[in-house]
């Protein structure tokens, strides 16, 4: 056996510090470890503390990256300089500063201690790319969402060049223009599918104008650094747009080689279990080592066990998107209550997320046996439970995939970032959900829930969901993703050369 086969190549993975990024990166690390890679996920200390507190991950520090996370993956903690922030992680500006100014020296120390074959960097954690360059380690990219949303971001230079957006990312003209007959023309064919994106739905337009400018600068820097990626691992499935030309290849006119590996990161899900067939513990093996940053409410599953099959509306806006505003929270709360259907709402216990909830609301709906409001739910378990019939979602990519995996129809309420693109695919391309209008009035909430859960429209959504599920998360999709991980690992092995002293000991 050759020396290279005997020594597993070491890979360090650097996620962006948010739940929807850390979870798929940890799953990616396990997928790489299963292919003989020594994988270490390097997270900031404030994330490390949270994962260690809610899981079985052994505590470990920067100098102890053998701290086991499970599945052959090590979890290293990088000092961030961010003070312990209690229940909630620091805001974007604070960890943005930590990533650019505090963590690079610590990652450099980690890379210097051993020979690392490759650093896999979340595109949003681009701060790690110059560190890898300084250490002479090749970097590959990881995009934790759809390839489609990467395509839109990767098209920024072209959009600027052709005058569709300003140098600070502000739209100057619509990407979807109508011809004389009112047909929408997609001016730049950035997305292979027929998805319209309104100007204000471009992924970098988050918050007020100052925030938008700084987010756009963040994207420009990330894109500039991403130019050194030879490969890009994407948390999506081959054929995501339902078109032949989206099976990997190059996401922009030119760019890195794309490996869709999503079905593997979301390993599990059996085949073809409709909402009626789904039951608690249906034998799927989706549950990997948990990675939650918040303590899951342990009473959710018992509550669901007491509900009728496919009767419950699950509501969640993910972890990172920010509050949707008091007015919408109030309308949503009253709309859910008025449906007369059971609902389970995961709503972060941060006062800014809960502002607008009517006084005594959680107690009132609980006492009526109608609803349950919790801070953080065991979402995957919940979506796998046969009692859940509809998921009112912000369309975060991980939540979207989890709903697909368990065949739960969607009611979409995108808030920012890539969520509008995801929503476009959910409602227009795959037709597995419908969109709740922007106003989010209480009557509309009720009407839309009925449409998703009942009648011809509801049945059609379920049929489409079952078909997509077959394509996106079942055995065949996993084996394609498996092949992609293998090709990526082979690429690392090819480039991986052992230092001379290793040959002498073998
Ligand atoms: O009560 C809850 C709520 C959420 N989750 C989990 O948290 C994750 C949420 O991920 P996601 O749906 O992707 O939402 P965000 O955390 O908000 O993700 C950010 O990152 C994603 C990946 O880039 C983007 O698609 C989103 O728009 C962006 O907000 C999922 O795995 C959920 O299962 C729980 O376990 N319990």
Short mmCIF file of C-alpha atoms and ligand atoms in Angstrom, two decimals:
data_model
loop_
_atom_site.label_atom_id
_atom_site.label_comp_id
_atom_site.label_asym_id
_atom_site.label_seq_id
_atom_site.Cartn_x
_atom_site.Cartn_y
_atom_site.Cartn_z
CA UNK A 1 0.00 0.00 0.00
CA UNK A 2 1.37 3.45 -0.90
CA UNK A 3 2.32 5.90 1.79
CA UNK A 4 -0.37 8.35 0.63
CA UNK A 5 -3.13 5.82 1.17
CA UNK A 6 -1.91 5.08 4.69
CA UNK A 7 -2.00 8.66 5.90
CA UNK A 8 -5.45 10.25 5.64
CA UNK A 9 -5.34 13.73 4.14
CA UNK A 10 -6.24 16.36 6.73
CA UNK A 11 -8.94 18.88 5.82
CA UNK A 12 -9.94 21.89 7.92
CA UNK A 13 -13.46 23.21 7.35
CA UNK A 14 -14.39 26.80 8.23
CA UNK A 15 -18.12 27.61 8.45
CA UNK A 16 -19.79 31.00 8.75
CA UNK A 17 -20.95 31.26 12.38
CA UNK A 18 -24.73 30.84 11.99
CA UNK A 19 -26.92 27.78 12.55
CA UNK A 20 -27.89 27.38 8.89
CA UNK A 21 -24.19 27.31 7.96
CA UNK A 22 -22.60 25.35 10.81
CA UNK A 23 -25.04 22.42 10.53
CA UNK A 24 -24.41 21.60 6.85
CA UNK A 25 -20.66 22.13 7.31
CA UNK A 26 -20.60 19.59 10.14
CA UNK A 27 -22.50 17.13 7.94
CA UNK A 28 -20.06 17.79 5.10
CA UNK A 29 -17.18 17.03 7.47
CA UNK A 30 -18.79 13.69 8.32
CA UNK A 31 -19.26 12.89 4.64
CA UNK A 32 -15.57 13.63 4.01
CA UNK A 33 -14.53 11.58 7.05
CA UNK A 34 -16.50 8.65 5.65
CA UNK A 35 -14.21 8.86 2.62
CA UNK A 36 -11.06 8.59 4.68
CA UNK A 37 -10.37 12.27 5.32
CA UNK A 38 -9.23 13.53 8.74
CA UNK A 39 -11.76 16.37 9.05
CA UNK A 40 -11.60 19.21 11.59
CA UNK A 41 -14.33 21.85 11.73
CA UNK A 42 -12.93 25.13 13.10
CA UNK A 43 -15.64 27.28 14.71
CA UNK A 44 -15.42 30.48 16.75
CA UNK A 45 -15.38 29.91 20.51
CA UNK A 46 -18.89 31.31 20.99
CA UNK A 47 -20.30 28.66 18.61
CA UNK A 48 -18.13 25.93 20.08
CA UNK A 49 -19.46 26.64 23.58
CA UNK A 50 -23.05 26.40 22.35
CA UNK A 51 -22.59 23.14 20.47
CA UNK A 52 -20.71 21.62 23.39
CA UNK A 53 -23.53 22.69 25.74
CA UNK A 54 -26.33 21.13 23.68
CA UNK A 55 -24.60 18.02 22.30
CA UNK A 56 -22.16 15.32 23.28
CA UNK A 57 -19.22 17.09 21.60
CA UNK A 58 -16.25 16.88 23.90
CA UNK A 59 -14.96 20.30 24.85
CA UNK A 60 -11.82 21.20 22.95
CA UNK A 61 -9.75 24.26 22.31
CA UNK A 62 -7.62 25.62 19.53
CA UNK A 63 -4.74 23.45 20.68
CA UNK A 64 -6.92 20.42 21.13
CA UNK A 65 -8.59 19.90 17.81
CA UNK A 66 -8.97 16.21 18.49
CA UNK A 67 -11.99 17.04 20.59
CA UNK A 68 -14.43 14.61 19.04
CA UNK A 69 -17.68 15.79 17.52
CA UNK A 70 -18.61 12.31 16.35
CA UNK A 71 -18.45 10.45 13.05
CA UNK A 72 -14.68 10.84 12.94
CA UNK A 73 -14.90 14.63 12.95
CA UNK A 74 -12.93 16.92 15.27
CA UNK A 75 -14.27 20.28 16.43
CA UNK A 76 -11.72 23.03 17.04
CA UNK A 77 -12.48 26.27 18.84
CA UNK A 78 -10.95 29.49 17.47
CA UNK A 79 -10.74 32.42 19.89
CA UNK A 80 -12.93 35.22 18.49
CA UNK A 81 -12.37 38.02 20.98
CA UNK A 82 -16.19 38.25 21.31
CA UNK A 83 -17.35 38.42 24.91
CA UNK A 84 -19.68 35.64 26.04
CA UNK A 85 -22.99 36.84 24.69
CA UNK A 86 -25.40 34.75 26.74
CA UNK A 87 -28.44 33.29 25.03
CA UNK A 88 -27.90 34.78 21.59
CA UNK A 89 -24.88 34.83 19.29
CA UNK A 90 -23.30 38.20 18.48
CA UNK A 91 -24.67 40.33 15.64
CA UNK A 92 -23.32 40.42 12.10
CA UNK A 93 -21.10 43.46 12.62
CA UNK A 94 -19.49 42.03 15.74
CA UNK A 95 -18.64 38.63 14.34
CA UNK A 96 -17.76 40.23 10.99
CA UNK A 97 -15.05 42.13 12.85
CA UNK A 98 -13.94 38.99 14.71
CA UNK A 99 -13.64 37.06 11.44
CA UNK A 100 -11.52 39.69 9.73
CA UNK A 101 -9.36 40.81 12.62
CA UNK A 102 -9.20 38.29 15.42
CA UNK A 103 -9.63 34.77 14.10
CA UNK A 104 -7.12 34.73 11.19
CA UNK A 105 -4.05 34.48 13.48
CA UNK A 106 -5.63 31.57 15.33
CA UNK A 107 -6.52 29.68 12.17
CA UNK A 108 -2.99 30.27 10.94
CA UNK A 109 -1.64 28.62 14.10
CA UNK A 110 -3.97 25.67 13.58
CA UNK A 111 -2.83 25.22 9.97
CA UNK A 112 0.82 25.57 10.92
CA UNK A 113 0.68 22.70 13.39
CA UNK A 114 0.12 20.00 10.80
CA UNK A 115 0.16 19.36 7.10
CA UNK A 116 -3.30 20.20 5.82
CA UNK A 117 -4.31 19.05 2.33
CA UNK A 118 -7.16 21.52 1.86
CA UNK A 119 -9.20 24.16 3.68
CA UNK A 120 -12.91 24.08 2.86
CA UNK A 121 -14.23 27.59 3.34
CA UNK A 122 -17.87 28.69 3.50
CA UNK A 123 -18.16 31.41 0.84
CA UNK A 124 -19.46 33.74 3.58
CA UNK A 125 -16.42 32.98 5.76
CA UNK A 126 -14.02 34.21 3.07
CA UNK A 127 -11.69 35.61 5.75
CA UNK A 128 -10.12 32.12 5.85
CA UNK A 129 -9.02 32.24 2.19
CA UNK A 130 -6.07 34.64 2.66
CA UNK A 131 -5.05 32.65 5.74
CA UNK A 132 -4.95 29.43 3.67
CA UNK A 133 -2.97 31.26 1.00
CA UNK A 134 -0.41 32.49 3.54
CA UNK A 135 0.00 28.91 4.79
CA UNK A 136 0.31 27.51 1.26
CA UNK A 137 -2.81 25.36 1.64
CA UNK A 138 -5.29 25.12 -1.28
CA UNK A 139 -8.82 26.33 -0.52
CA UNK A 140 -12.12 24.95 -1.82
CA UNK A 141 -15.45 26.73 -1.40
CA UNK A 142 -18.64 25.59 0.30
CA UNK A 143 -22.02 27.12 -0.47
CA UNK A 144 -24.54 26.02 2.16
CA UNK A 145 -27.56 26.84 0.01
CA UNK A 146 -28.93 26.36 -3.53
CA UNK A 147 -26.68 26.62 -6.54
CA UNK A 148 -29.26 29.07 -7.93
CA UNK A 149 -28.59 31.61 -5.19
CA UNK A 150 -24.85 31.26 -5.77
CA UNK A 151 -25.44 31.96 -9.44
CA UNK A 152 -27.19 35.23 -8.58
CA UNK A 153 -24.39 36.34 -6.26
CA UNK A 154 -21.70 35.23 -8.72
CA UNK A 155 -23.40 37.36 -11.38
CA UNK A 156 -22.75 40.59 -9.43
CA UNK A 157 -19.79 41.67 -11.60
CA UNK A 158 -21.85 41.12 -14.76
CA UNK A 159 -24.84 42.97 -13.30
CA UNK A 160 -22.58 45.91 -12.47
CA UNK A 161 -20.86 45.85 -15.82
CA UNK A 162 -24.17 45.85 -17.71
CA UNK A 163 -25.56 48.64 -15.54
CA UNK A 164 -28.36 46.68 -13.80
CA UNK A 165 -27.00 47.52 -10.36
CA UNK A 166 -24.89 50.37 -9.07
CA UNK A 167 -21.44 50.00 -7.59
CA UNK A 168 -23.06 49.73 -4.20
CA UNK A 169 -25.52 47.04 -5.31
CA UNK A 170 -28.61 49.24 -5.73
CA UNK A 171 -30.84 48.04 -8.60
CA UNK A 172 -30.97 50.49 -11.52
CA UNK A 173 -33.29 48.55 -13.81
CA UNK A 174 -35.35 45.38 -13.64
CA UNK A 175 -33.90 42.03 -14.54
CA UNK A 176 -37.38 40.92 -15.60
CA UNK A 177 -38.67 43.18 -18.34
CA UNK A 178 -41.96 42.68 -20.14
CA UNK A 179 -42.39 42.59 -23.88
CA UNK A 180 -45.35 44.25 -25.64
CA UNK A 181 -47.57 41.26 -24.85
CA UNK A 182 -46.75 41.41 -21.16
CA UNK A 183 -44.49 38.34 -21.21
CA UNK A 184 -41.66 38.55 -18.73
CA UNK A 185 -38.25 38.51 -20.35
CA UNK A 186 -35.38 37.53 -18.17
CA UNK A 187 -32.79 39.96 -19.40
CA UNK A 188 -29.79 38.06 -18.11
CA UNK A 189 -30.31 34.33 -17.99
CA UNK A 190 -28.65 33.93 -14.65
CA UNK A 191 -31.03 31.27 -13.45
CA UNK A 192 -31.76 28.28 -15.66
CA UNK A 193 -35.36 28.13 -14.43
CA UNK A 194 -38.22 30.59 -14.91
CA UNK A 195 -37.93 32.37 -11.61
CA UNK A 196 -38.72 36.05 -11.42
CA UNK A 197 -36.82 38.07 -8.91
CA UNK A 198 -38.05 41.54 -8.02
CA UNK A 199 -35.40 44.21 -7.67
CA UNK A 200 -35.86 44.41 -3.92
CA UNK A 201 -35.43 40.64 -3.62
CA UNK A 202 -31.78 40.53 -4.62
CA UNK A 203 -29.95 38.64 -1.86
CA UNK A 204 -27.65 41.45 -0.75
CA UNK A 205 -30.50 43.92 -0.13
CA UNK A 206 -30.80 43.30 3.59
CA UNK A 207 -31.88 46.00 6.08
CA UNK A 208 -31.64 49.77 5.68
CA UNK A 209 -29.52 51.42 2.99
CA UNK A 210 -26.38 51.62 5.16
CA UNK A 211 -26.68 47.90 6.00
CA UNK A 212 -27.28 47.09 2.34
CA UNK A 213 -24.12 48.92 1.32
CA UNK A 214 -22.02 47.14 3.90
CA UNK A 215 -23.54 43.73 3.01
CA UNK A 216 -22.77 44.41 -0.64
CA UNK A 217 -19.16 45.26 0.20
CA UNK A 218 -19.04 42.01 2.17
CA UNK A 219 -20.24 40.09 -0.93
CA UNK A 220 -17.76 41.82 -3.23
CA UNK A 221 -14.92 40.84 -0.92
CA UNK A 222 -16.21 37.25 -0.68
CA UNK A 223 -16.47 36.99 -4.48
CA UNK A 224 -13.01 38.41 -4.94
CA UNK A 225 -11.58 35.81 -2.58
CA UNK A 226 -13.69 33.01 -4.12
CA UNK A 227 -11.77 33.46 -7.36
CA UNK A 228 -9.06 31.19 -5.98
CA UNK A 229 -11.46 28.24 -5.49
CA UNK A 230 -10.90 25.45 -7.94
CA UNK A 231 -13.86 23.54 -6.53
CA UNK A 232 -17.16 24.52 -4.95
CA UNK A 233 -19.14 22.05 -2.87
CA UNK A 234 -22.83 23.00 -2.89
CA UNK A 235 -25.53 21.95 -0.42
CA UNK A 236 -27.95 21.18 -3.21
CA UNK A 237 -28.99 18.24 -5.31
CA UNK A 238 -28.06 17.46 -8.90
CA UNK A 239 -30.73 18.82 -11.22
CA UNK A 240 -32.07 21.30 -8.66
CA UNK A 241 -33.63 23.54 -11.30
CA UNK A 242 -35.22 20.66 -13.16
CA UNK A 243 -33.02 21.49 -16.14
CA UNK A 244 -30.32 19.44 -17.77
CA UNK A 245 -27.71 22.14 -17.55
CA UNK A 246 -27.57 22.49 -13.79
CA UNK A 247 -25.82 19.26 -12.84
CA UNK A 248 -22.72 20.88 -11.49
CA UNK A 249 -20.57 22.40 -14.18
CA UNK A 250 -19.73 26.04 -13.68
CA UNK A 251 -22.06 28.34 -11.76
CA UNK A 252 -21.16 31.54 -13.56
CA UNK A 253 -19.82 32.02 -17.08
CA UNK A 254 -16.58 30.77 -15.64
CA UNK A 255 -15.71 29.65 -12.16
CA UNK A 256 -14.92 26.69 -9.96
CA UNK A 257 -15.95 23.12 -10.63
CA UNK A 258 -19.21 22.48 -8.80
CA UNK A 259 -19.95 19.40 -6.72
CA UNK A 260 -23.59 19.19 -5.53
CA UNK A 261 -23.41 17.16 -2.32
CA UNK A 262 -26.66 18.17 -0.55
CA UNK A 263 -28.42 14.79 -0.37
CA UNK A 264 -25.48 13.47 1.59
CA UNK A 265 -25.44 16.34 4.06
CA UNK A 266 -29.10 15.62 4.56
CA UNK A 267 -28.55 11.88 4.60
CA UNK A 268 -31.64 9.86 5.19
CA UNK A 269 -35.27 9.77 4.33
CA UNK A 270 -36.70 6.57 3.00
CA UNK A 271 -38.72 6.58 -0.16
CA UNK A 272 -42.15 7.91 -1.02
CA UNK A 273 -43.82 8.29 2.37
CA UNK A 274 -46.70 10.68 1.97
CA UNK A 275 -47.99 12.87 4.79
CA UNK A 276 -50.48 10.20 5.80
CA UNK A 277 -47.84 7.47 5.95
CA UNK A 278 -45.31 9.46 7.91
CA UNK A 279 -45.13 8.57 11.57
CA UNK A 280 -42.76 9.24 14.37
CA UNK A 281 -39.65 7.10 13.93
CA UNK A 282 -40.34 6.09 10.33
CA UNK A 283 -36.97 4.40 10.10
CA UNK A 284 -35.21 7.20 8.23
CA UNK A 285 -31.70 7.87 9.40
CA UNK A 286 -31.72 11.65 8.97
CA UNK A 287 -30.64 12.19 12.55
CA UNK A 288 -26.91 12.66 12.61
CA UNK A 289 -24.95 14.11 15.49
CA UNK A 290 -27.01 17.14 16.59
CA UNK A 291 -25.60 20.61 16.07
CA UNK A 292 -28.16 22.91 17.65
CA UNK A 293 -26.99 26.17 19.13
CA UNK A 294 -30.06 26.43 21.34
CA UNK A 295 -31.62 23.95 23.71
CA UNK A 296 -34.49 22.18 21.98
CA UNK A 297 -37.85 22.23 23.76
CA UNK A 298 -38.33 18.66 24.94
CA UNK A 299 -42.12 18.82 25.17
CA UNK A 300 -42.82 19.29 21.44
CA UNK A 301 -42.85 15.64 20.46
CA UNK A 302 -45.24 14.58 23.23
CA UNK A 303 -47.58 17.39 22.20
CA UNK A 304 -47.43 16.28 18.55
CA UNK A 305 -48.16 12.67 19.56
CA UNK A 306 -51.53 13.90 20.80
CA UNK A 307 -52.52 15.52 17.48
CA UNK A 308 -54.26 13.98 14.47
CA UNK A 309 -52.25 12.91 11.41
CA UNK A 310 -51.28 15.75 9.06
CA UNK A 311 -53.31 18.30 11.08
CA UNK A 312 -50.62 20.56 12.58
CA UNK A 313 -49.20 23.78 11.12
CA UNK A 314 -45.54 24.16 12.07
CA UNK A 315 -44.21 27.73 11.99
CA UNK A 316 -40.58 28.84 12.11
CA UNK A 317 -38.46 31.64 10.72
CA UNK A 318 -35.11 29.92 11.29
CA UNK A 319 -32.29 31.22 13.35
CA UNK A 320 -30.66 34.13 11.68
CA UNK A 321 -33.01 36.05 9.50
CA UNK A 322 -33.94 38.62 12.15
CA UNK A 323 -37.35 39.59 13.48
CA UNK A 324 -40.22 40.03 11.00
CA UNK A 325 -41.66 42.99 12.92
CA UNK A 326 -44.36 43.41 15.60
CA UNK A 327 -47.24 44.06 13.21
CA UNK A 328 -46.63 40.86 11.23
CA UNK A 329 -46.07 38.83 14.38
CA UNK A 330 -49.42 40.03 15.73
CA UNK A 331 -51.31 39.28 12.50
CA UNK A 332 -49.66 35.89 12.21
CA UNK A 333 -50.53 35.07 15.83
CA UNK A 334 -54.18 36.05 15.40
CA UNK A 335 -54.41 34.37 12.00
CA UNK A 336 -53.06 31.09 13.38
CA UNK A 337 -55.45 31.23 16.30
CA UNK A 338 -58.41 31.92 14.01
CA UNK A 339 -57.81 28.87 11.80
CA UNK A 340 -59.06 26.52 14.50
CA UNK A 341 -56.20 24.18 13.56
CA UNK A 342 -53.47 23.02 15.93
CA UNK A 343 -50.15 24.83 15.43
CA UNK A 344 -46.63 24.67 16.81
CA UNK A 345 -44.64 27.89 16.53
CA UNK A 346 -40.87 28.00 17.12
CA UNK A 347 -40.18 31.64 17.91
CA UNK A 348 -36.86 32.70 19.40
CA UNK A 349 -37.14 33.94 22.96
CA UNK A 350 -35.44 37.19 22.09
CA UNK A 351 -37.79 40.13 22.88
CA UNK A 352 -37.17 41.63 19.43
CA UNK A 353 -38.45 38.44 17.78
CA UNK A 354 -41.48 38.20 20.07
CA UNK A 355 -42.52 41.87 19.98
CA UNK A 356 -46.11 42.06 18.74
CA UNK A 357 -47.24 38.76 20.27
CA UNK A 358 -50.54 39.61 22.05
CA UNK A 359 -50.29 39.62 25.86
CA UNK A 360 -50.74 36.15 27.32
CA UNK A 361 -50.97 34.64 23.83
CA UNK A 362 -48.81 31.54 24.41
CA UNK A 363 -50.71 30.70 27.62
CA UNK A 364 -54.10 31.34 26.01
CA UNK A 365 -53.56 29.05 23.02
CA UNK A 366 -51.94 26.40 25.20
CA UNK A 367 -54.88 26.45 27.65
CA UNK A 368 -57.31 26.06 24.76
CA UNK A 369 -55.30 23.01 23.65
CA UNK A 370 -54.84 24.69 20.29
CA UNK A 371 -51.31 25.88 19.99
CA UNK A 372 -47.81 25.65 21.35
CA UNK A 373 -45.21 28.41 21.22
CA UNK A 374 -41.62 27.37 21.98
CA UNK A 375 -38.23 29.08 21.76
CA UNK A 376 -36.42 26.40 19.76
CA UNK A 377 -37.88 23.15 18.45
CA UNK A 378 -36.34 19.81 17.43
CA UNK A 379 -37.22 20.77 13.86
CA UNK A 380 -36.13 17.66 12.00
CA UNK A 381 -37.94 15.34 14.42
CA UNK A 382 -40.96 17.51 14.15
CA UNK A 383 -41.05 17.58 10.36
CA UNK A 384 -40.65 13.79 10.39
CA UNK A 385 -43.71 13.46 12.63
CA UNK A 386 -46.88 12.36 10.87
CA UNK A 387 -48.97 14.99 12.71
CA UNK A 388 -47.34 17.89 10.84
CA UNK A 389 -49.23 18.76 7.66
CA UNK A 390 -47.86 22.18 6.69
CA UNK A 391 -44.76 24.23 7.37
CA UNK A 392 -45.04 28.02 7.36
CA UNK A 393 -41.43 28.89 6.67
CA UNK A 394 -39.01 31.75 5.99
CA UNK A 395 -37.56 29.53 3.20
CA UNK A 396 -34.08 29.22 4.72
CA UNK A 397 -32.36 26.62 2.60
CA UNK A 398 -31.80 24.04 5.35
CA UNK A 399 -35.44 24.27 6.41
CA UNK A 400 -36.52 23.89 2.78
CA UNK A 401 -34.45 20.73 2.36
CA UNK A 402 -35.65 19.32 5.67
CA UNK A 403 -39.26 19.83 4.56
CA UNK A 404 -38.48 18.06 1.27
CA UNK A 405 -36.84 15.20 3.12
CA UNK A 406 -39.96 14.61 5.17
CA UNK A 407 -42.47 15.50 2.47
CA UNK A 408 -44.11 18.48 4.22
CA UNK A 409 -45.91 21.08 2.05
CA UNK A 410 -44.81 24.67 2.44
CA UNK A 411 -46.39 28.03 3.04
CA UNK A 412 -43.65 30.53 2.20
CA UNK A 413 -42.91 33.78 3.89
CA UNK A 414 -39.41 34.78 2.73
CA UNK A 415 -37.82 37.61 4.68
CA UNK A 416 -34.39 38.34 3.23
CA UNK A 417 -31.21 37.12 1.55
CA UNK A 418 -31.47 33.95 -0.55
CA UNK A 419 -34.96 33.19 0.79
CA UNK A 420 -36.73 34.93 -2.12
CA UNK A 421 -34.86 32.78 -4.63
CA UNK A 422 -35.63 29.63 -2.64
CA UNK A 423 -39.27 30.71 -2.49
CA UNK A 424 -39.31 31.24 -6.27
CA UNK A 425 -38.20 27.65 -6.78
CA UNK A 426 -40.62 26.28 -4.16
CA UNK A 427 -43.65 28.02 -5.60
CA UNK A 428 -42.89 28.34 -9.34
CA UNK A 429 -40.48 25.58 -10.33
CA UNK A 430 -41.14 22.67 -7.99
CA UNK A 431 -44.68 23.78 -6.98
CA UNK A 432 -44.41 22.26 -3.50
CA UNK A 433 -45.75 25.33 -1.71
CA UNK A 434 -47.46 28.68 -2.11
CA UNK A 435 -46.42 32.16 -1.03
CA UNK A 436 -48.09 34.16 1.70
CA UNK A 437 -48.60 37.75 0.52
CA UNK A 438 -46.25 40.40 1.90
CA UNK A 439 -48.92 42.06 4.05
CA UNK A 440 -49.41 38.91 6.12
CA UNK A 441 -52.90 39.89 7.24
CA UNK A 442 -54.61 37.46 9.62
CA UNK A 443 -57.27 36.51 7.03
CA UNK A 444 -54.68 35.75 4.41
CA UNK A 445 -52.80 33.55 6.90
CA UNK A 446 -55.95 31.49 7.41
CA UNK A 447 -56.85 31.32 3.69
CA UNK A 448 -53.38 30.24 2.66
CA UNK A 449 -53.18 27.56 5.35
CA UNK A 450 -56.47 26.12 4.06
CA UNK A 451 -55.17 26.13 0.48
CA UNK A 452 -52.01 24.26 1.45
CA UNK A 453 -53.68 21.72 3.70
CA UNK A 454 -56.99 21.00 2.01
CA UNK A 455 -58.68 20.34 -1.31
CA UNK A 456 -57.37 19.90 -4.81
CA UNK A 457 -54.57 22.45 -4.44
CA UNK A 458 -53.30 20.82 -1.25
CA UNK A 459 -53.34 17.35 -2.86
CA UNK A 460 -51.50 18.67 -5.91
CA UNK A 461 -48.81 20.26 -3.73
CA UNK A 462 -48.36 16.94 -1.93
CA UNK A 463 -48.03 15.02 -5.20
CA UNK A 464 -45.40 17.45 -6.42
CA UNK A 465 -43.62 17.25 -3.08
CA UNK A 466 -43.56 13.44 -3.17
CA UNK A 467 -42.14 13.50 -6.70
CA UNK A 468 -39.44 16.03 -5.83
CA UNK A 469 -38.56 14.08 -2.74
CA UNK A 470 -37.89 11.03 -4.89
CA UNK A 471 -35.54 13.07 -7.04
CA UNK A 472 -33.78 15.16 -4.41
CA UNK A 473 -33.25 13.12 -1.28
CA UNK A 474 -33.64 9.42 -1.98
CA UNK A 475 -31.09 6.68 -2.64
CA UNK A 476 -30.27 7.67 -6.20
CA UNK A 477 -29.69 11.31 -5.28
CA UNK A 478 -27.48 10.21 -2.39
CA UNK A 479 -25.40 7.97 -4.57
CA UNK A 480 -24.85 10.84 -7.04
CA UNK A 481 -23.80 13.07 -4.16
CA UNK A 482 -21.60 10.27 -2.85
CA UNK A 483 -19.84 10.19 -6.22
CA UNK A 484 -19.31 13.93 -6.04
CA UNK A 485 -17.75 13.72 -2.57
CA UNK A 486 -15.52 10.92 -3.80
CA UNK A 487 -14.37 12.97 -6.82
CA UNK A 488 -13.61 15.88 -4.53
CA UNK A 489 -11.61 13.67 -2.15
CA UNK A 490 -9.73 12.18 -5.08
CA UNK A 491 -8.91 15.70 -6.22
CA UNK A 492 -7.47 16.46 -2.76
CA UNK A 493 -5.52 13.21 -2.71
CA UNK A 494 -4.05 13.90 -6.14
CA UNK A 495 -2.76 17.26 -5.02
CA UNK A 496 -1.73 16.01 -1.64
CA UNK A 497 1.95 15.36 -1.25
CA UNK A 498 3.34 14.03 1.98
CA UNK A 499 6.25 15.89 3.51
CA UNK A 500 9.48 13.91 3.09
CA UNK A 501 9.84 13.01 6.78
CA UNK A 502 6.49 11.15 6.65
CA UNK A 503 7.83 8.82 3.95
CA UNK A 504 10.79 8.01 6.14
CA UNK A 505 8.62 6.89 9.06
CA UNK A 506 6.25 4.77 6.95
O1 LIG B 1 -36.71 25.92 16.25
C1 LIG B 1 -35.87 25.62 15.39
C2 LIG B 1 -35.63 26.40 14.24
C3 LIG B 1 -34.68 25.98 13.34
N1 LIG B 1 -33.97 24.84 13.56
C4 LIG B 1 -32.93 24.42 12.62
O2 LIG B 1 -32.14 25.53 12.24
C5 LIG B 1 -31.76 25.42 10.89
C6 LIG B 1 -32.18 26.69 10.20
O3 LIG B 1 -31.54 26.77 8.97
P1 LIG B 1 -32.16 27.60 7.74
O4 LIG B 1 -33.50 27.13 7.44
O5 LIG B 1 -31.19 27.51 6.60
O6 LIG B 1 -32.33 29.06 8.30
P2 LIG B 1 -31.27 30.10 8.94
O7 LIG B 1 -30.63 29.54 10.12
O8 LIG B 1 -32.02 31.35 9.13
O9 LIG B 1 -30.17 30.18 7.76
C7 LIG B 1 -29.39 31.17 7.14
O10 LIG B 1 -28.52 30.41 6.28
C8 LIG B 1 -29.16 29.65 5.25
C9 LIG B 1 -28.08 28.88 4.49
O11 LIG B 1 -27.19 29.76 3.88
C10 LIG B 1 -29.95 30.57 4.34
O12 LIG B 1 -30.63 29.82 3.33
C11 LIG B 1 -30.94 31.39 5.17
O13 LIG B 1 -31.65 32.29 4.33
C12 LIG B 1 -30.21 32.15 6.27
O14 LIG B 1 -31.14 32.87 7.08
C13 LIG B 1 -32.46 24.20 10.31
O15 LIG B 1 -31.55 23.13 10.23
C14 LIG B 1 -33.54 23.89 11.33
O16 LIG B 1 -33.84 22.51 11.46
C15 LIG B 1 -34.20 24.07 14.68
O17 LIG B 1 -33.57 23.02 14.86
N2 LIG B 1 -35.15 24.49 15.57
#
